[in-house]
Amino acid sequence: MRTRRVKNVAPMLDPGDPGWASVPVEQVSMMSTPLAMQPTPYIRNSWEGREYGRVEALEVASVHDGQQWALRASWRGVSPAGKDFPDALAIALPVRGKPLLALMGAADAPIHFLRWQANKSGAVSQIATGIGSSAPGPALACSAQARAKGDRWQVVISRPLGGGSDIAPLVAGRKTGIGFAVWMGGNDERGGIKAFSIDWAELALDA
Amino acid sequence: MSKRQVAMVMDLNKCIGCQTCTVACKTLWTRREGMEHMLWNTVNTQPGTGTPHGFESMGGGFRDGVAQRGQRPSVEDFGKAWNFNHEEVFFGGKGDVSLAADGGKHGKGPNWDEDQGGGEFPNSHYFYLPRICNHCTHPACLEACPRKAISKREDNGIVLIDEDRCKGYRFCQEACPYKKIYYNEVEEVSQKCIFCFPRIDEGVTTACSRQCPGRVRFVGYLDDPEGPIWKLVTKHKVALPLHAEYGTQPNVFYVPPLSPPKIDDEGNPTDEARIPTEYLVSLFGDGVHESLKTLERERERNKRGEKSELMDLLIARKWLDMFGPFQKHPREVARNRPIPQNQQKPRAQQVSAIRFYTKEEFKKGGRE
Ligand code: SF4
Ligand code: SF4
C-alpha cells in the first residue's frame, strides 16, 4: 500500500473532495475476528452462530503533503439510525516492535489506533497493549470526516506525519505497517466483535 | 473470591411498597444527566412483570455454569422518566389543560403494574419485592466484560463498574440475569447499584436500608455469626436468594411472605396460603417450604409468650441492630460540611423538586 505525495492534504480531509479521484485505490480484505479469540465466555457463547464482521473489503487510498497524512476508506455497511452501537472504523499503526495485530499489541509493542465512529465528530487516538486494553492514546491533531453515500461509508482519517513516544511513526520516504477494523453498529458490533484486516499491510510513504 | 461479603436480607412480610428506599437511592446517587431513568433500587408488585418489564425472560446468567445469552433492556423496558407539562398546567394561563406525561404518548412507567397482583377475589393477593444489584458471588456482569471494567471488592464483595474503563459495550447488561445494570447515554457508560460503598466504608449502612420505614432491610457480613445476615440466612434458613437458578449466587436474600388462608367456594378458610406457595417457590426456590414453616412455628412460640430469637430479629425491636457493623449515623462521618446558607443557590421557580445535575455540578455537591 502506498501513500502518494500531494501538494496539499487540507481539501482532501473532505471525503467528497475531487482530489481523491486521482489517487489509486487499493483493496484491503477483511474478515471477522475469530470467536475463539473473544476475551470472555459470555461473548463467545452469545455470538456463537451469529454473523458478524461481514465487511469483506475496504477500499483504501492515502496521501501526504510532507506535514499531514490522510487516508480515505470506503466500505459497504451503513447501519440504520436509532441503533445501540455506532458504525465505526479504526486504523492501526505499530508504535514499535512487531506486535500481533490480532492480539491488539503487547506490553512492549503497543499499537496506536485512530478511531472514527458515526455518532461522534472527529477521530480519537487510542493506545492498546493487548485485547481489551485500549486506553486514551497520545495527544495528536487527528481528525475524521465521514459521509454516507447510499449504503457506503466514505471516511477520511488524518493525522500529522512524524512520531513521538507513543505516537506511531509515519515518516515520508519510510515504510510501516497498517491494519484496519470495521464495526457494523446496526448488528450490535462493538469491542472485539468486528471485521479486521487479519495482518499488517505494508504502508510505504512517498518521499 | 472476596475475603468477606456484605449482604442484605429483605423481609417481604414487612415491605409496604412505599418506595422510600427507591427515592433515598435516587436522590443520593442517580441525579446526574443521563440517569433520569435509573432506579438502582426498585420495588415492584408480585405477581407482576417487575422492572425492567419482563426481566425474568430476558436471559443472561448461567445454566450448568455456562454463560447464557441475554437481552439489553431498553430505557422503555425500564420505564422512562416521563416529562410532564407542569409549566403549561400551572402557569400556562389556560383552564382546560390537564396534566399529561410525555405529551400523552408515554409508555409504561417502571412501576406500571403496581398493586395489580394475582388471583381472583376473594383470593386476590400481592406483595412487594424490592430489588437492588445482588453483588453476586459469581457475577455474570463481571465475567462478561471484555474490558475488565467490573470488579468485585476483595474486602467486602461489592461489585463495581470502573467508569474510566467502561466503554459502554453493555455486555454486562446482557449478561446480568437480574437486569440491574443501566446504561447512561450521556456519559456513555454502564451504571448500577454500588451498595453505598462510600457509606459502608465508613460504617454507615446503605441509604435504602437506613431510610426504610418498614424495617425491612438487614445489612451485614454474610459470615458474621453476631450479625443479622448470618442468623437469617444460615442459622434459621428463612432468607432465600431470588432466582438462585440463574447461577450467579446473589447476596441479597428474602424472607418470603406469609399470607392469610385461601378461601374456598363456601367462603371458608382452607389450609392453603393465599399467596400460592408454588409461586413463591418459583421465585425463591424449594427453601420456601422450610422457611414458611419456621416462620409459622416461631410466630406461634412468640404468641405463647415464649422467647424466639428469630421473631425478635425480624420484628427489629432495636432498629440499629438490623445493620450489623454499619450502625453509624451518616452525620458522624460526613466529611463535607453542610452547604452554608449564603452559598446555596437561590431557589429558582421550580415546578419539579428533582433536577438533574451535570457530572461537574454533582461533584461540587451543589456548591457554586
Ligand atoms: S445482580 Fe447483575 S449486575 Fe449485580 S452483581 Fe449480579 S450479575 Fe452483576
Ligand atoms: S422503603 Fe422499605 S417498606 Fe418502603 S418500599 Fe422500600 S423496602 Fe419496602
Coordinates of C-alpha atoms and ligand atoms in Angstrom, one line a residue:
Chain A
M1 CA 0.0 0.0 0.0
R2 CA 1.4 3.3 -1.0
T3 CA 0.8 6.9 0.4
R4 CA 1.2 9.3 -2.5
R5 CA 2.6 12.8 -2.1
V6 CA 0.3 15.6 -3.0
K7 CA 0.7 19.4 -2.8
N8 CA -1.9 20.0 -0.1
V9 CA -3.8 17.5 2.0
A10 CA -6.2 20.1 3.6
P11 CA -9.0 20.0 1.0
M12 CA -8.8 16.2 0.9
L13 CA -10.0 15.9 4.5
D14 CA -13.4 16.1 2.9
P15 CA -14.2 12.5 1.7
G16 CA -16.1 14.0 -1.3
D17 CA -13.1 16.1 -2.4
P18 CA -12.5 15.6 -6.2
G19 CA -8.7 15.2 -5.4
W20 CA -9.4 11.6 -4.3
A21 CA -10.5 10.7 -7.8
S22 CA -6.9 10.7 -9.0
V23 CA -5.5 8.6 -6.0
P24 CA -5.3 4.9 -6.8
V25 CA -7.5 2.8 -4.6
E26 CA -6.3 -0.4 -3.0
Q27 CA -8.4 -3.3 -1.7
V28 CA -7.9 -4.5 1.8
S29 CA -9.5 -7.8 2.6
M30 CA -11.2 -8.1 5.9
M31 CA -12.5 -11.0 8.0
S32 CA -14.5 -11.4 11.2
T33 CA -12.4 -11.7 14.3
P34 CA -12.3 -15.4 15.4
L35 CA -14.9 -16.2 18.1
A36 CA -12.3 -18.2 20.0
M37 CA -10.3 -15.0 20.5
Q38 CA -13.1 -13.1 22.1
P39 CA -12.0 -12.4 25.7
T40 CA -14.9 -13.6 27.7
P41 CA -17.0 -16.8 27.7
Y42 CA -20.2 -14.7 27.7
I43 CA -19.2 -13.0 24.4
R44 CA -18.1 -16.4 22.8
N45 CA -21.4 -18.1 23.9
S46 CA -23.7 -15.2 23.0
W47 CA -22.2 -14.8 19.5
E48 CA -22.0 -18.4 18.7
G49 CA -23.8 -19.0 15.3
R50 CA -24.4 -15.2 14.8
E51 CA -22.9 -13.5 11.8
Y52 CA -20.6 -10.5 12.4
G53 CA -17.7 -8.8 10.7
R54 CA -19.3 -9.2 7.3
V55 CA -17.5 -6.3 5.7
E56 CA -15.3 -8.2 3.2
A57 CA -13.1 -5.5 1.9
L58 CA -12.2 -1.9 2.4
E59 CA -11.2 0.4 -0.5
V60 CA -8.3 2.5 0.7
A61 CA -6.3 5.4 -0.6
S62 CA -3.9 7.7 1.2
V63 CA -1.9 10.9 0.6
H64 CA 0.5 13.1 2.5
D65 CA 2.0 16.6 1.8
G66 CA 5.1 16.4 3.9
Q67 CA 3.2 17.6 7.0
Q68 CA -0.2 15.9 7.1
W69 CA -1.3 12.4 6.2
A70 CA -4.8 11.4 5.2
L71 CA -6.4 8.1 4.4
R72 CA -9.8 7.6 2.8
A73 CA -11.5 4.3 3.5
S74 CA -14.8 3.3 1.9
W75 CA -16.9 0.2 2.5
R76 CA -20.5 -1.1 2.3
G77 CA -22.2 -1.1 5.6
V78 CA -24.3 2.0 6.7
S79 CA -26.5 0.9 9.6
P80 CA -30.0 2.3 10.0
A81 CA -30.4 5.1 12.6
G82 CA -31.5 4.5 16.2
K83 CA -29.3 1.5 17.0
D84 CA -27.5 1.0 20.2
F85 CA -24.0 1.0 18.7
P86 CA -22.4 3.2 16.0
D87 CA -20.7 2.1 12.8
A88 CA -17.0 2.7 13.3
L89 CA -13.6 2.4 11.6
A90 CA -10.2 2.2 13.3
I91 CA -6.7 2.4 11.7
A92 CA -3.9 0.6 13.5
L93 CA -0.3 1.6 13.3
P94 CA 2.5 -0.1 15.2
V95 CA 4.3 2.2 17.7
R96 CA 7.5 0.0 18.0
G97 CA 8.4 -3.7 17.8
K98 CA 6.4 -6.2 15.9
P99 CA 3.0 -6.5 17.7
L100 CA 0.5 -9.0 16.5
L101 CA -2.5 -7.1 15.1
A102 CA -4.9 -9.8 16.1
L103 CA -3.8 -9.6 19.7
M104 CA -4.1 -5.8 19.7
G105 CA -0.5 -5.3 20.7
A106 CA 1.7 -6.3 23.6
A107 CA 3.2 -4.6 26.7
D108 CA 6.5 -3.9 24.9
A109 CA 4.9 -3.4 21.5
P110 CA 1.9 -1.1 21.6
I111 CA -0.5 -0.3 18.8
H112 CA -1.7 3.2 18.1
F113 CA -5.3 3.4 16.9
L114 CA -7.1 6.3 15.2
R115 CA -10.8 5.6 15.5
W116 CA -13.8 7.2 14.0
Q117 CA -17.4 6.4 14.9
A118 CA -20.6 7.5 13.2
N119 CA -22.2 9.2 16.2
K120 CA -19.3 11.4 17.1
S121 CA -17.3 14.1 15.2
G122 CA -13.6 13.7 14.7
A123 CA -11.3 10.9 15.5
V124 CA -9.8 9.6 18.8
S125 CA -6.3 8.5 19.4
Q126 CA -6.0 5.2 21.4
I127 CA -3.2 3.0 22.5
A128 CA -3.5 -0.7 23.1
T129 CA -1.2 -3.3 24.6
G130 CA -3.4 -6.3 24.3
I131 CA -7.0 -7.4 23.9
G132 CA -9.4 -5.3 25.9
S133 CA -6.7 -2.9 26.9
S134 CA -7.3 0.1 24.7
A135 CA -6.9 3.4 26.6
P136 CA -6.7 7.0 25.7
G137 CA -3.7 7.4 23.4
P138 CA -1.2 10.2 22.9
A139 CA -2.4 13.6 22.1
L140 CA -2.1 14.4 18.4
A141 CA -4.0 16.5 16.0
C142 CA -6.1 13.8 14.3
S143 CA -9.3 14.3 12.6
A144 CA -12.0 12.4 10.7
Q145 CA -14.8 13.3 8.3
A146 CA -17.3 10.9 7.0
R147 CA -20.2 10.8 4.6
A148 CA -22.7 8.0 3.9
K149 CA -23.3 7.6 0.2
G150 CA -26.1 5.2 -0.2
D151 CA -25.1 2.1 1.7
R152 CA -21.4 3.0 1.6
W153 CA -19.3 4.9 4.2
Q154 CA -16.6 7.2 3.0
V155 CA -14.3 8.2 5.8
V156 CA -11.2 10.3 5.8
I157 CA -8.9 10.0 8.9
S158 CA -6.0 12.3 9.1
R159 CA -3.0 13.0 11.4
P160 CA 0.3 14.8 11.2
L161 CA 3.4 12.9 9.9
G162 CA 6.1 12.2 12.4
G163 CA 6.1 10.3 15.7
G164 CA 6.6 10.6 19.4
S165 CA 6.8 8.4 22.5
D166 CA 3.5 6.5 21.9
I167 CA 2.7 8.1 18.5
A168 CA 3.2 5.5 15.8
P169 CA 5.8 6.8 13.4
L170 CA 4.6 7.9 9.9
V171 CA 7.6 9.3 8.0
A172 CA 7.9 10.4 4.4
G173 CA 10.1 8.0 2.4
R174 CA 9.7 5.3 5.1
K175 CA 7.6 2.1 5.5
T176 CA 5.5 0.9 8.3
G177 CA 2.6 -1.5 8.8
I178 CA -1.1 -0.6 8.8
G179 CA -4.2 -2.5 9.9
F180 CA -7.9 -1.9 9.9
A181 CA -11.0 -2.7 11.8
V182 CA -14.7 -2.0 11.0
W183 CA -17.7 -2.3 13.2
M184 CA -21.3 -2.5 11.9
G185 CA -23.2 -0.9 14.7
G186 CA -26.6 -2.0 13.5
N187 CA -25.5 -5.6 14.0
D188 CA -24.6 -4.9 17.7
E189 CA -20.9 -5.0 16.7
R190 CA -18.6 -3.4 19.3
G191 CA -15.4 -4.3 21.1
G192 CA -13.9 -7.4 19.6
I193 CA -17.0 -8.2 17.6
K194 CA -15.9 -6.6 14.3
A195 CA -14.2 -7.2 10.9
F196 CA -10.4 -6.8 10.9
S197 CA -7.6 -6.9 8.3
I198 CA -6.0 -10.0 9.7
D199 CA -2.4 -8.9 9.5
W200 CA -0.4 -5.8 8.8
A201 CA -0.3 -4.5 5.3
E202 CA 2.9 -2.7 4.3
L203 CA 2.4 1.0 4.0
A204 CA 5.1 2.9 2.0
L205 CA 5.0 6.7 2.2
D206 CA 6.4 8.6 -0.8
A207 CA 9.4 10.7 -0.1
Chain B
M1 CA -13.3 -14.8 45.8
S2 CA -13.6 -11.9 48.2
K3 CA -12.4 -12.3 51.7
R4 CA -15.8 -11.1 53.1
Q5 CA -19.1 -10.4 51.6
V6 CA -21.6 -7.7 52.6
A7 CA -25.2 -8.9 52.1
M8 CA -28.7 -7.7 52.6
V9 CA -31.8 -9.5 53.8
M10 CA -35.2 -8.1 53.0
D11 CA -38.2 -9.3 55.0
L12 CA -41.1 -9.3 52.5
N13 CA -43.6 -9.6 55.3
K14 CA -42.9 -6.0 56.2
C15 CA -42.5 -4.2 52.9
I16 CA -45.3 -1.7 52.4
G17 CA -44.3 -0.6 48.9
C18 CA -43.7 3.0 49.9
Q19 CA -40.7 3.4 47.7
T20 CA -38.8 5.4 50.3
C21 CA -35.8 3.2 49.5
T22 CA -36.2 4.0 45.8
V23 CA -36.3 7.7 46.5
A24 CA -33.4 7.6 49.0
C25 CA -31.2 5.9 46.4
K26 CA -32.4 8.2 43.6
T27 CA -31.7 11.4 45.4
L28 CA -28.3 10.2 46.7
W29 CA -26.8 8.6 43.6
T30 CA -28.7 9.0 40.3
R31 CA -29.2 12.7 39.8
R32 CA -26.6 13.2 37.0
E33 CA -27.6 13.7 33.4
G34 CA -28.3 10.5 31.6
M35 CA -29.5 8.9 34.9
E36 CA -33.1 10.1 34.6
H37 CA -34.5 6.6 34.0
M38 CA -32.2 4.9 36.6
L39 CA -33.7 3.4 39.7
W40 CA -30.9 1.3 41.2
N41 CA -33.4 0.3 43.8
T42 CA -36.8 -0.8 42.5
V43 CA -39.9 -2.1 44.3
N44 CA -42.5 -4.0 42.3
T45 CA -45.7 -5.8 43.0
Q46 CA -45.6 -9.5 42.7
P47 CA -47.0 -11.4 40.9
G48 CA -46.1 -8.9 38.2
T49 CA -43.7 -8.1 35.4
G50 CA -41.1 -6.3 37.5
T51 CA -38.6 -3.7 36.3
P52 CA -37.4 -3.8 33.6
H53 CA -40.8 -5.2 32.4
G54 CA -40.5 -9.0 31.9
F55 CA -36.9 -9.1 33.2
E56 CA -37.2 -12.7 34.1
S57 CA -37.4 -13.7 30.4
M58 CA -34.6 -11.5 29.3
G59 CA -31.9 -14.2 29.6
G60 CA -28.3 -14.0 30.9
G61 CA -26.9 -15.7 34.0
F62 CA -25.6 -19.2 33.9
R63 CA -27.0 -22.6 33.1
D64 CA -24.9 -25.5 34.3
G65 CA -22.1 -22.9 34.7
V66 CA -22.3 -21.8 31.1
A67 CA -22.9 -18.1 30.4
Q68 CA -26.2 -17.6 28.7
R69 CA -27.0 -15.0 26.1
G70 CA -29.3 -12.2 27.3
Q71 CA -31.0 -9.1 26.1
R72 CA -30.2 -5.5 26.8
P73 CA -33.3 -3.8 28.3
S74 CA -34.1 -0.5 26.7
V75 CA -35.0 2.7 28.5
E76 CA -38.6 1.9 27.7
D77 CA -38.3 -1.5 29.2
F78 CA -37.1 0.0 32.4
G79 CA -39.8 2.7 32.3
K80 CA -38.7 6.0 31.0
A81 CA -38.7 9.1 33.3
W82 CA -41.7 11.0 31.9
N83 CA -41.8 14.6 31.2
F84 CA -44.8 16.4 32.4
N85 CA -46.4 19.6 31.2
H86 CA -46.4 21.2 34.7
E87 CA -45.3 24.5 33.3
E88 CA -48.3 24.6 30.9
V89 CA -50.7 23.4 33.5
F90 CA -49.7 25.7 36.3
F91 CA -48.6 28.8 34.5
G92 CA -49.9 28.5 31.0
G93 CA -53.0 30.6 31.7
K94 CA -55.4 28.1 30.2
G95 CA -58.0 26.4 32.3
D96 CA -58.6 23.4 30.1
V97 CA -55.2 21.9 30.0
S98 CA -54.7 18.8 32.0
L99 CA -51.6 17.0 33.2
A100 CA -50.0 14.7 30.6
A101 CA -46.9 12.5 30.6
D102 CA -44.7 12.8 27.5
G103 CA -47.5 14.7 25.7
G104 CA -49.8 11.7 26.3
K105 CA -47.5 9.4 24.3
H106 CA -45.9 7.8 27.4
G107 CA -45.1 4.1 27.6
K108 CA -45.2 2.0 30.7
G109 CA -43.6 3.5 33.8
P110 CA -41.2 1.5 36.0
N111 CA -43.9 0.5 38.4
W112 CA -46.7 0.1 35.8
D113 CA -48.5 -2.9 37.4
E114 CA -48.4 -1.6 40.9
D115 CA -50.9 -3.3 43.2
Q116 CA -52.4 -5.4 40.4
G117 CA -51.1 -8.7 41.8
G118 CA -52.7 -12.0 41.0
G119 CA -55.6 -14.3 41.9
E120 CA -59.4 -13.8 41.9
F121 CA -61.4 -12.3 44.7
P122 CA -61.6 -13.3 47.5
N123 CA -58.2 -14.9 46.9
S124 CA -56.6 -11.9 45.3
H125 CA -53.1 -11.4 46.6
Y126 CA -49.9 -9.5 46.1
F127 CA -46.7 -8.5 47.9
Y128 CA -43.9 -6.1 47.2
L129 CA -40.5 -7.2 46.0
P130 CA -37.7 -4.6 46.4
R131 CA -34.6 -5.3 44.3
I132 CA -31.1 -3.9 44.1
C133 CA -28.0 -5.3 42.4
N134 CA -27.3 -8.6 44.2
H135 CA -23.5 -8.1 44.4
C136 CA -23.2 -11.7 43.3
T137 CA -20.5 -14.1 44.3
H138 CA -20.4 -15.3 40.7
P139 CA -21.2 -12.1 38.9
A140 CA -22.3 -12.6 35.3
C141 CA -21.8 -8.9 34.6
L142 CA -18.1 -9.0 35.7
E143 CA -17.4 -12.2 33.8
A144 CA -18.9 -10.9 30.6
C145 CA -16.9 -7.6 30.4
P146 CA -14.1 -7.7 27.9
R147 CA -12.6 -4.6 29.4
K148 CA -12.2 -5.8 32.9
A149 CA -14.1 -2.7 33.9
I150 CA -16.1 -4.5 36.6
S151 CA -14.5 -5.7 39.8
K152 CA -15.6 -7.3 43.0
R153 CA -14.1 -5.7 46.0
E154 CA -11.7 -8.0 47.9
D155 CA -12.7 -6.7 51.3
N156 CA -16.5 -6.7 51.1
G157 CA -17.6 -8.3 47.8
I158 CA -19.3 -5.2 46.4
V159 CA -19.4 -5.3 42.6
L160 CA -18.4 -2.0 41.0
I161 CA -18.1 -0.7 37.5
D162 CA -15.0 1.4 36.8
E163 CA -16.4 4.2 34.6
D164 CA -13.0 5.0 33.2
R165 CA -12.5 1.5 31.9
C166 CA -16.1 1.0 30.7
K167 CA -16.6 1.7 27.0
G168 CA -20.4 1.3 27.1
Y169 CA -20.3 -2.1 25.3
R170 CA -23.1 -3.3 27.6
F171 CA -22.2 -7.0 27.5
C172 CA -22.8 -6.7 31.3
Q173 CA -26.3 -5.6 30.8
E174 CA -27.0 -8.6 28.6
A175 CA -25.3 -11.0 31.0
C176 CA -26.9 -9.9 34.2
P177 CA -30.0 -12.1 34.7
Y178 CA -31.5 -9.6 37.1
K179 CA -31.2 -6.8 34.6
K180 CA -29.8 -4.5 37.3
I181 CA -27.4 -2.6 35.1
Y182 CA -28.4 0.7 33.4
Y183 CA -26.8 2.5 30.5
N184 CA -26.1 6.2 30.8
E185 CA -26.4 7.6 27.3
V186 CA -24.9 10.9 28.2
E187 CA -21.8 9.6 29.9
E188 CA -21.7 6.5 27.6
V189 CA -21.0 4.1 30.5
S190 CA -23.0 1.4 32.3
Q191 CA -24.0 2.2 35.9
K192 CA -25.6 0.3 38.7
C193 CA -26.1 0.0 42.5
I194 CA -22.9 0.5 44.4
F195 CA -24.2 -0.9 47.7
C196 CA -23.5 2.7 49.0
F197 CA -19.8 1.7 49.3
P198 CA -18.7 5.1 50.4
R199 CA -21.1 4.8 53.4
I200 CA -20.2 1.1 54.1
D201 CA -16.5 2.1 54.1
E202 CA -17.3 4.5 57.0
G203 CA -19.6 2.1 58.9
V204 CA -22.8 3.6 57.7
T205 CA -25.5 1.3 56.2
T206 CA -27.0 1.8 52.8
A207 CA -29.4 4.6 52.2
C208 CA -32.2 2.2 51.2
S209 CA -31.9 0.2 54.4
R210 CA -31.5 3.2 56.8
Q211 CA -34.4 5.1 55.3
C212 CA -36.8 2.1 55.2
P213 CA -39.8 2.9 57.5
G214 CA -40.9 -0.8 57.3
R215 CA -37.6 -2.0 58.9
V216 CA -37.4 -4.4 56.0
R217 CA -33.7 -4.4 55.3
F218 CA -30.9 -6.1 57.2
V219 CA -27.3 -5.4 56.3
G220 CA -24.1 -7.1 57.4
Y221 CA -21.5 -9.6 56.6
L222 CA -22.6 -13.0 55.3
D223 CA -20.3 -14.8 57.6
D224 CA -20.7 -12.8 60.8
P225 CA -22.3 -15.0 63.4
E226 CA -23.1 -12.0 65.6
G227 CA -24.8 -10.1 62.7
P228 CA -28.3 -10.4 61.4
I229 CA -27.5 -11.8 57.9
W230 CA -25.8 -15.0 59.1
K231 CA -28.6 -15.6 61.5
L232 CA -31.4 -15.2 59.0
V233 CA -29.6 -16.9 56.0
T234 CA -27.5 -19.7 57.6
K235 CA -28.7 -20.3 61.1
H236 CA -32.5 -20.0 60.7
K237 CA -32.5 -20.5 57.0
V238 CA -35.5 -18.2 56.5
A239 CA -33.9 -15.8 54.0
L240 CA -33.5 -17.1 50.4
P241 CA -32.0 -15.8 47.2
L242 CA -34.2 -14.7 44.3
H243 CA -33.9 -17.0 41.3
A244 CA -30.9 -18.9 42.6
E245 CA -31.2 -20.9 39.3
Y246 CA -29.7 -18.0 37.5
G247 CA -26.4 -19.3 38.8
T248 CA -24.8 -16.0 40.0
Q249 CA -25.0 -16.7 43.7
P250 CA -26.7 -13.5 44.7
N251 CA -26.0 -11.8 48.1
V252 CA -29.4 -10.3 48.6
F253 CA -31.8 -12.7 50.4
Y254 CA -35.6 -12.5 51.0
V255 CA -37.8 -13.7 53.8
P256 CA -40.8 -15.0 51.9
P257 CA -44.2 -13.5 52.8
L258 CA -46.7 -15.4 54.9
S259 CA -50.3 -14.9 53.9
P260 CA -53.8 -15.5 55.2
P261 CA -55.5 -18.7 54.2
K262 CA -57.1 -19.2 50.8
I263 CA -60.9 -19.0 50.9
D264 CA -62.9 -21.9 49.4
D265 CA -66.1 -21.6 47.4
E266 CA -68.2 -21.7 50.5
G267 CA -66.2 -18.8 52.0
N268 CA -64.3 -21.0 54.5
P269 CA -60.6 -20.7 55.1
T270 CA -58.5 -23.6 53.7
D271 CA -55.1 -25.0 54.7
E272 CA -53.5 -23.3 51.7
A273 CA -51.9 -19.9 51.8
R274 CA -53.5 -17.1 49.8
I275 CA -50.2 -16.4 48.1
P276 CA -49.6 -19.7 46.3
T277 CA -46.6 -21.4 47.8
E278 CA -45.7 -22.7 44.4
Y279 CA -45.5 -19.1 43.1
L280 CA -43.1 -18.3 46.0
V281 CA -41.1 -21.4 45.1
S282 CA -40.8 -20.2 41.5
L283 CA -39.1 -17.1 42.9
F284 CA -37.1 -18.3 45.9
G285 CA -36.7 -22.0 45.3
D286 CA -37.6 -25.0 47.4
G287 CA -36.3 -23.5 50.6
V288 CA -39.6 -21.6 50.7
H289 CA -41.4 -24.6 52.3
E290 CA -39.0 -24.8 55.3
S291 CA -38.8 -21.1 55.6
L292 CA -42.5 -20.6 55.9
K293 CA -42.8 -23.5 58.3
T294 CA -40.1 -22.0 60.5
L295 CA -41.7 -18.6 60.4
E296 CA -45.1 -20.0 61.4
R297 CA -43.5 -22.1 64.2
E298 CA -41.6 -19.2 65.6
R299 CA -44.6 -16.9 65.4
E300 CA -46.6 -19.4 67.4
R301 CA -43.9 -19.5 70.0
N302 CA -44.0 -15.8 70.2
K303 CA -47.8 -15.8 70.6
R304 CA -47.4 -18.3 73.5
G305 CA -45.1 -15.8 75.2
E306 CA -42.0 -17.9 74.6
K307 CA -38.8 -16.4 73.5
S308 CA -38.0 -16.6 69.8
E309 CA -34.6 -15.2 68.6
L310 CA -35.9 -15.3 65.1
M311 CA -39.0 -13.2 65.8
D312 CA -37.1 -10.7 67.9
L313 CA -34.7 -10.3 64.9
L314 CA -37.5 -10.0 62.3
I315 CA -39.5 -7.6 64.4
A316 CA -36.3 -5.5 64.7
R317 CA -37.1 -4.1 68.1
K318 CA -33.8 -2.3 68.1
W319 CA -33.6 -0.6 64.7
L320 CA -29.9 -0.2 64.6
D321 CA -29.3 -3.9 65.3
M322 CA -30.5 -4.5 61.7
F323 CA -27.3 -3.1 60.3
G324 CA -24.6 -5.3 61.9
P325 CA -21.4 -3.3 62.0
F326 CA -22.8 -0.5 59.9
Q327 CA -24.7 1.4 62.6
K328 CA -23.1 4.8 62.4
H329 CA -25.2 7.9 61.6
P330 CA -24.2 9.5 58.3
R331 CA -23.7 12.8 60.1
E332 CA -21.0 11.2 62.3
V333 CA -18.8 10.5 59.3
A334 CA -19.8 13.3 56.9
R335 CA -16.6 14.7 55.5
N336 CA -18.3 17.6 53.8
R337 CA -19.7 20.4 55.9
P338 CA -23.2 21.4 55.1
I339 CA -23.5 24.0 52.4
P340 CA -23.7 27.4 54.1
Q341 CA -26.9 29.3 53.6
N342 CA -25.3 32.1 51.7
Q343 CA -23.7 29.7 49.3
Q344 CA -26.8 27.9 48.4
K345 CA -28.3 28.6 45.0
P346 CA -31.4 30.8 45.0
R347 CA -34.4 28.6 44.5
A348 CA -35.4 29.3 41.0
Q349 CA -39.1 28.9 40.1
Q350 CA -39.1 25.2 40.2
V351 CA -42.0 23.1 39.3
S352 CA -40.3 19.8 39.9
A353 CA -38.3 19.3 43.1
I354 CA -35.9 17.0 41.4
R355 CA -33.4 18.4 39.0
F356 CA -30.6 16.5 37.2
Y357 CA -27.1 17.8 37.7
T358 CA -24.3 17.7 35.2
K359 CA -21.4 15.5 36.3
E360 CA -19.4 18.6 37.3
E361 CA -22.2 20.1 39.3
F362 CA -22.8 16.8 41.1
K363 CA -19.2 16.6 42.1
K364 CA -19.4 20.0 43.7
G365 CA -22.4 18.9 45.6
G366 CA -24.5 21.9 44.5
R367 CA -21.9 24.5 45.5
E368 CA -21.2 27.3 43.1
Ligands
SF4_1 S1 -27.1 -8.7 40.1 FE1 -26.4 -8.5 38.0 S2 -25.2 -6.5 38.0 FE2 -25.4 -7.2 40.1 S3 -23.5 -8.4 40.5 FE3 -25.2 -9.9 39.9 S4 -24.9 -10.1 37.7 FE4 -23.7 -8.2 38.3
SF4_2 S1 -38.5 1.7 52.0 FE1 -38.8 -0.3 53.0 S2 -41.0 -0.6 53.2 FE2 -40.7 1.1 51.7 S3 -40.7 0.1 49.7 FE3 -38.6 0.2 50.3 S4 -38.2 -1.8 51.4 FE4 -40.4 -1.5 51.2

